[in-house]
PDB file of C-alpha atoms in Angstrom:
ATOM      1  CA  UNK A  21      24.827  15.604  43.498  1.00  0.00           C
ATOM      2  CA  UNK A  22      28.456  15.911  44.592  1.00  0.00           C
ATOM      3  CA  UNK A  23      27.726  15.936  48.322  1.00  0.00           C
ATOM      4  CA  UNK A  24      28.775  12.329  48.856  1.00  0.00           C
ATOM      5  CA  UNK A  25      25.360  11.713  50.406  1.00  0.00           C
ATOM      6  CA  UNK A  26      24.706   8.504  48.505  1.00  0.00           C
ATOM      7  CA  UNK A  27      25.880   5.229  50.011  1.00  0.00           C
ATOM      8  CA  UNK A  28      29.178   4.051  48.620  1.00  0.00           C
ATOM      9  CA  UNK A  29      29.930   0.408  49.183  1.00  0.00           C
ATOM     10  CA  UNK A  30      33.660   0.925  48.809  1.00  0.00           C
ATOM     11  CA  UNK A  31      33.870   3.814  51.298  1.00  0.00           C
ATOM     12  CA  UNK A  32      35.866   2.980  54.366  1.00  0.00           C
ATOM     13  CA  UNK A  33      33.172   4.024  56.858  1.00  0.00           C
ATOM     14  CA  UNK A  34      35.351   6.684  58.500  1.00  0.00           C
ATOM     15  CA  UNK A  35      32.638   8.040  60.763  1.00  0.00           C
ATOM     16  CA  UNK A  36      31.736   4.674  62.204  1.00  0.00           C
ATOM     17  CA  UNK A  37      35.321   3.629  62.700  1.00  0.00           C
ATOM     18  CA  UNK A  38      36.080   6.768  64.658  1.00  0.00           C
ATOM     19  CA  UNK A  39      32.858   6.391  66.632  1.00  0.00           C
ATOM     20  CA  UNK A  40      33.773   2.944  67.877  1.00  0.00           C
ATOM     21  CA  UNK A  41      37.388   3.807  68.592  1.00  0.00           C
ATOM     22  CA  UNK A  42      37.159   2.052  71.961  1.00  0.00           C
ATOM     23  CA  UNK A  43      37.473  -1.276  70.133  1.00  0.00           C
ATOM     24  CA  UNK A  44      38.962  -0.730  66.708  1.00  0.00           C
ATOM     25  CA  UNK A  45      39.415  -4.399  65.908  1.00  0.00           C
ATOM     26  CA  UNK A  46      35.720  -5.194  66.400  1.00  0.00           C
ATOM     27  CA  UNK A  47      34.749  -3.689  63.074  1.00  0.00           C
ATOM     28  CA  UNK A  48      37.998  -4.696  61.391  1.00  0.00           C
ATOM     29  CA  UNK A  49      37.828  -1.749  59.007  1.00  0.00           C
ATOM     30  CA  UNK A  50      35.074  -3.296  56.904  1.00  0.00           C
ATOM     31  CA  UNK A  51      33.894  -0.381  54.847  1.00  0.00           C
ATOM     32  CA  UNK A  52      30.501  -1.624  53.743  1.00  0.00           C
ATOM     33  CA  UNK A  53      28.575   0.598  56.125  1.00  0.00           C
ATOM     34  CA  UNK A  54      27.383   2.627  53.166  1.00  0.00           C
ATOM     35  CA  UNK A  55      28.115   5.964  54.725  1.00  0.00           C
ATOM     36  CA  UNK A  56      29.168   9.101  52.954  1.00  0.00           C
ATOM     37  CA  UNK A  57      31.696  11.612  54.212  1.00  0.00           C
ATOM     38  CA  UNK A  58      30.085  11.836  57.644  1.00  0.00           C
ATOM     39  CA  UNK A  59      29.663  15.605  57.384  1.00  0.00           C
ATOM     40  CA  UNK A  60      26.692  17.784  58.190  1.00  0.00           C
ATOM     41  CA  UNK A  61      25.502  18.191  54.593  1.00  0.00           C
ATOM     42  CA  UNK A  62      22.095  17.472  53.109  1.00  0.00           C
ATOM     43  CA  UNK A  63      22.125  13.874  54.366  1.00  0.00           C
ATOM     44  CA  UNK A  64      21.295  14.911  57.961  1.00  0.00           C
ATOM     45  CA  UNK A  65      24.214  12.985  59.439  1.00  0.00           C
ATOM     46  CA  UNK A  66      25.167  14.419  62.783  1.00  0.00           C
ATOM     47  CA  UNK A  67      22.268  16.885  62.792  1.00  0.00           C
ATOM     48  CA  UNK A  68      19.090  14.850  63.243  1.00  0.00           C
ATOM     49  CA  UNK A  69      17.420  14.405  66.618  1.00  0.00           C
ATOM     50  CA  UNK A  70      15.807  10.975  66.101  1.00  0.00           C
ATOM     51  CA  UNK A  71      16.786   7.806  64.253  1.00  0.00           C
ATOM     52  CA  UNK A  72      14.666   4.791  63.346  1.00  0.00           C
ATOM     53  CA  UNK A  73      16.770   1.642  63.269  1.00  0.00           C
ATOM     54  CA  UNK A  74      16.884  -2.119  63.376  1.00  0.00           C
ATOM     55  CA  UNK A  75      19.826  -3.994  64.821  1.00  0.00           C
ATOM     56  CA  UNK A  76      21.310  -7.405  65.404  1.00  0.00           C
ATOM     57  CA  UNK A  77      23.031  -7.962  68.753  1.00  0.00           C
ATOM     58  CA  UNK A  78      25.277 -10.910  69.508  1.00  0.00           C
ATOM     59  CA  UNK A  79      27.468 -11.583  72.506  1.00  0.00           C
ATOM     60  CA  UNK A  80      30.146 -13.303  70.406  1.00  0.00           C
ATOM     61  CA  UNK A  81      32.004 -11.683  67.536  1.00  0.00           C
ATOM     62  CA  UNK A  82      31.909 -14.915  65.519  1.00  0.00           C
ATOM     63  CA  UNK A  83      28.114 -14.972  65.537  1.00  0.00           C
ATOM     64  CA  UNK A  84      27.754 -11.329  64.444  1.00  0.00           C
ATOM     65  CA  UNK A  85      30.260 -12.005  61.663  1.00  0.00           C
ATOM     66  CA  UNK A  86      28.073 -14.922  60.481  1.00  0.00           C
ATOM     67  CA  UNK A  87      25.057 -12.620  60.336  1.00  0.00           C
ATOM     68  CA  UNK A  88      27.054  -9.975  58.468  1.00  0.00           C
ATOM     69  CA  UNK A  89      28.288 -12.601  56.011  1.00  0.00           C
ATOM     70  CA  UNK A  90      24.656 -13.456  55.192  1.00  0.00           C
ATOM     71  CA  UNK A  91      23.966  -9.771  54.556  1.00  0.00           C
ATOM     72  CA  UNK A  92      27.064  -9.544  52.344  1.00  0.00           C
ATOM     73  CA  UNK A  93      26.181 -12.657  50.364  1.00  0.00           C
ATOM     74  CA  UNK A  94      22.609 -11.568  49.807  1.00  0.00           C
ATOM     75  CA  UNK A  95      22.933  -7.833  49.196  1.00  0.00           C
ATOM     76  CA  UNK A  96      25.946  -5.879  50.412  1.00  0.00           C
ATOM     77  CA  UNK A  97      28.462  -7.825  48.330  1.00  0.00           C
ATOM     78  CA  UNK A  98      26.519  -6.832  45.185  1.00  0.00           C
ATOM     79  CA  UNK A  99      26.382  -3.195  46.201  1.00  0.00           C
ATOM     80  CA  UNK A 100      22.683  -3.446  47.091  1.00  0.00           C
ATOM     81  CA  UNK A 101      20.877  -2.154  50.157  1.00  0.00           C
ATOM     82  CA  UNK A 102      19.457  -4.747  52.520  1.00  0.00           C
ATOM     83  CA  UNK A 103      15.641  -4.629  52.432  1.00  0.00           C
ATOM     84  CA  UNK A 104      14.274  -4.061  55.964  1.00  0.00           C
ATOM     85  CA  UNK A 105      12.143  -7.228  55.752  1.00  0.00           C
ATOM     86  CA  UNK A 106      15.233  -9.302  54.918  1.00  0.00           C
ATOM     87  CA  UNK A 107      17.297  -7.645  57.650  1.00  0.00           C
ATOM     88  CA  UNK A 108      14.425  -8.494  60.021  1.00  0.00           C
ATOM     89  CA  UNK A 109      14.611 -12.188  59.087  1.00  0.00           C
ATOM     90  CA  UNK A 110      18.336 -12.290  59.809  1.00  0.00           C
ATOM     91  CA  UNK A 111      17.798 -10.387  63.081  1.00  0.00           C
ATOM     92  CA  UNK A 112      15.177 -12.958  64.125  1.00  0.00           C
ATOM     93  CA  UNK A 113      17.647 -15.732  63.383  1.00  0.00           C
ATOM     94  CA  UNK A 114      20.807 -14.255  64.938  1.00  0.00           C
ATOM     95  CA  UNK A 115      19.998 -11.463  67.391  1.00  0.00           C
ATOM     96  CA  UNK A 116      20.214 -12.178  71.109  1.00  0.00           C
ATOM     97  CA  UNK A 117      18.393  -8.942  71.967  1.00  0.00           C
ATOM     98  CA  UNK A 118      14.688  -9.109  72.882  1.00  0.00           C
ATOM     99  CA  UNK A 119      14.089  -6.835  69.860  1.00  0.00           C
ATOM    100  CA  UNK A 120      15.221  -9.739  67.669  1.00  0.00           C
ATOM    101  CA  UNK A 121      11.729 -11.214  67.966  1.00  0.00           C
ATOM    102  CA  UNK A 122      10.481  -8.043  66.256  1.00  0.00           C
ATOM    103  CA  UNK A 123      13.089  -8.249  63.516  1.00  0.00           C
ATOM    104  CA  UNK A 124      15.509  -6.103  65.485  1.00  0.00           C
ATOM    105  CA  UNK A 125      13.149  -3.112  65.308  1.00  0.00           C
ATOM    106  CA  UNK A 126      14.115  -0.423  67.824  1.00  0.00           C
ATOM    107  CA  UNK A 127      11.654   2.123  66.457  1.00  0.00           C
ATOM    108  CA  UNK A 128      12.443   5.832  66.753  1.00  0.00           C
ATOM    109  CA  UNK A 129      14.869   6.855  69.486  1.00  0.00           C
ATOM    110  CA  UNK A 130      16.358  10.224  70.411  1.00  0.00           C
ATOM    111  CA  UNK A 131      19.978  11.235  70.570  1.00  0.00           C
ATOM    112  CA  UNK A 132      21.229  10.459  74.088  1.00  0.00           C
ATOM    113  CA  UNK A 133      19.107   7.348  74.668  1.00  0.00           C
ATOM    114  CA  UNK A 134      21.585   4.751  73.388  1.00  0.00           C
ATOM    115  CA  UNK A 135      25.083   4.078  74.731  1.00  0.00           C
ATOM    116  CA  UNK A 136      28.225   5.577  73.157  1.00  0.00           C
ATOM    117  CA  UNK A 137      29.304   3.557  70.119  1.00  0.00           C
ATOM    118  CA  UNK A 138      25.767   2.420  69.318  1.00  0.00           C
ATOM    119  CA  UNK A 139      24.481   5.988  69.210  1.00  0.00           C
ATOM    120  CA  UNK A 140      27.447   7.153  67.136  1.00  0.00           C
ATOM    121  CA  UNK A 141      26.935   4.454  64.507  1.00  0.00           C
ATOM    122  CA  UNK A 142      23.142   4.797  64.454  1.00  0.00           C
ATOM    123  CA  UNK A 143      23.270   8.566  63.979  1.00  0.00           C
ATOM    124  CA  UNK A 144      26.072   8.400  61.389  1.00  0.00           C
ATOM    125  CA  UNK A 145      24.679   5.700  59.105  1.00  0.00           C
ATOM    126  CA  UNK A 146      22.739   6.858  56.054  1.00  0.00           C
ATOM    127  CA  UNK A 147      19.062   5.950  55.745  1.00  0.00           C
ATOM    128  CA  UNK A 148      18.816   2.566  54.053  1.00  0.00           C
ATOM    129  CA  UNK A 149      22.441   1.691  54.808  1.00  0.00           C
ATOM    130  CA  UNK A 150      23.722  -1.156  56.962  1.00  0.00           C
ATOM    131  CA  UNK A 151      26.679  -0.690  59.306  1.00  0.00           C
ATOM    132  CA  UNK A 152      29.604  -3.050  59.525  1.00  0.00           C
ATOM    133  CA  UNK A 153      29.768  -5.047  62.780  1.00  0.00           C
ATOM    134  CA  UNK A 154      30.958  -3.026  65.773  1.00  0.00           C
ATOM    135  CA  UNK A 155      31.361  -3.532  69.508  1.00  0.00           C
ATOM    136  CA  UNK A 156      29.569  -1.777  72.359  1.00  0.00           C
ATOM    137  CA  UNK A 157      29.291  -2.507  76.065  1.00  0.00           C
ATOM    138  CA  UNK A 158      26.375  -4.855  75.269  1.00  0.00           C
ATOM    139  CA  UNK A 159      28.126  -6.961  72.626  1.00  0.00           C
ATOM    140  CA  UNK A 160      28.506  -6.835  68.857  1.00  0.00           C
ATOM    141  CA  UNK A 161      25.989  -5.066  66.650  1.00  0.00           C
ATOM    142  CA  UNK A 162      24.935  -4.461  63.073  1.00  0.00           C
ATOM    143  CA  UNK A 163      22.569  -1.540  62.468  1.00  0.00           C
ATOM    144  CA  UNK A 164      20.183  -0.843  59.597  1.00  0.00           C
ATOM    145  CA  UNK A 165      19.157   2.822  59.611  1.00  0.00           C
ATOM    146  CA  UNK A 166      15.548   3.178  58.455  1.00  0.00           C
ATOM    147  CA  UNK A 167      14.937   6.877  58.999  1.00  0.00           C
ATOM    148  CA  UNK A 168      15.941  10.137  60.637  1.00  0.00           C
ATOM    149  CA  UNK A 169      14.035  13.232  61.729  1.00  0.00           C
ATOM    150  CA  UNK A 170      14.336  16.314  63.898  1.00  0.00           C
TER     151      UNK A 170
END
């Protein structure tokens, strides 16, 4: 209803931006992360214990931006969610992480397992939504959140 729990393509992704504050220019304020208000309402943001996610990891910002552009051209630019199978294809093509061979699938992971900015974005992205590119100690990422549970 009015809980802002549905993805909004025009939202400025406040939660993610604050989460990756260590490198504000990495995500360049792109607000297509599809996140709501970032509160602790019925969407489970900030309250769940486990997240299921896929990601794309690139060492260079230019390469992650290319991958994100493909996602924008295919789905995000139209206001659509990226289907996991399509995200997986792009992860196989662009990701430099070993998980890229599995379509970027990280499976379920608990809070505290992933490093700072990655955990913040993963746990603050709505199910079915795709984050904007952001920087961590490992490089540049895009995350697709596939599920959350306690």
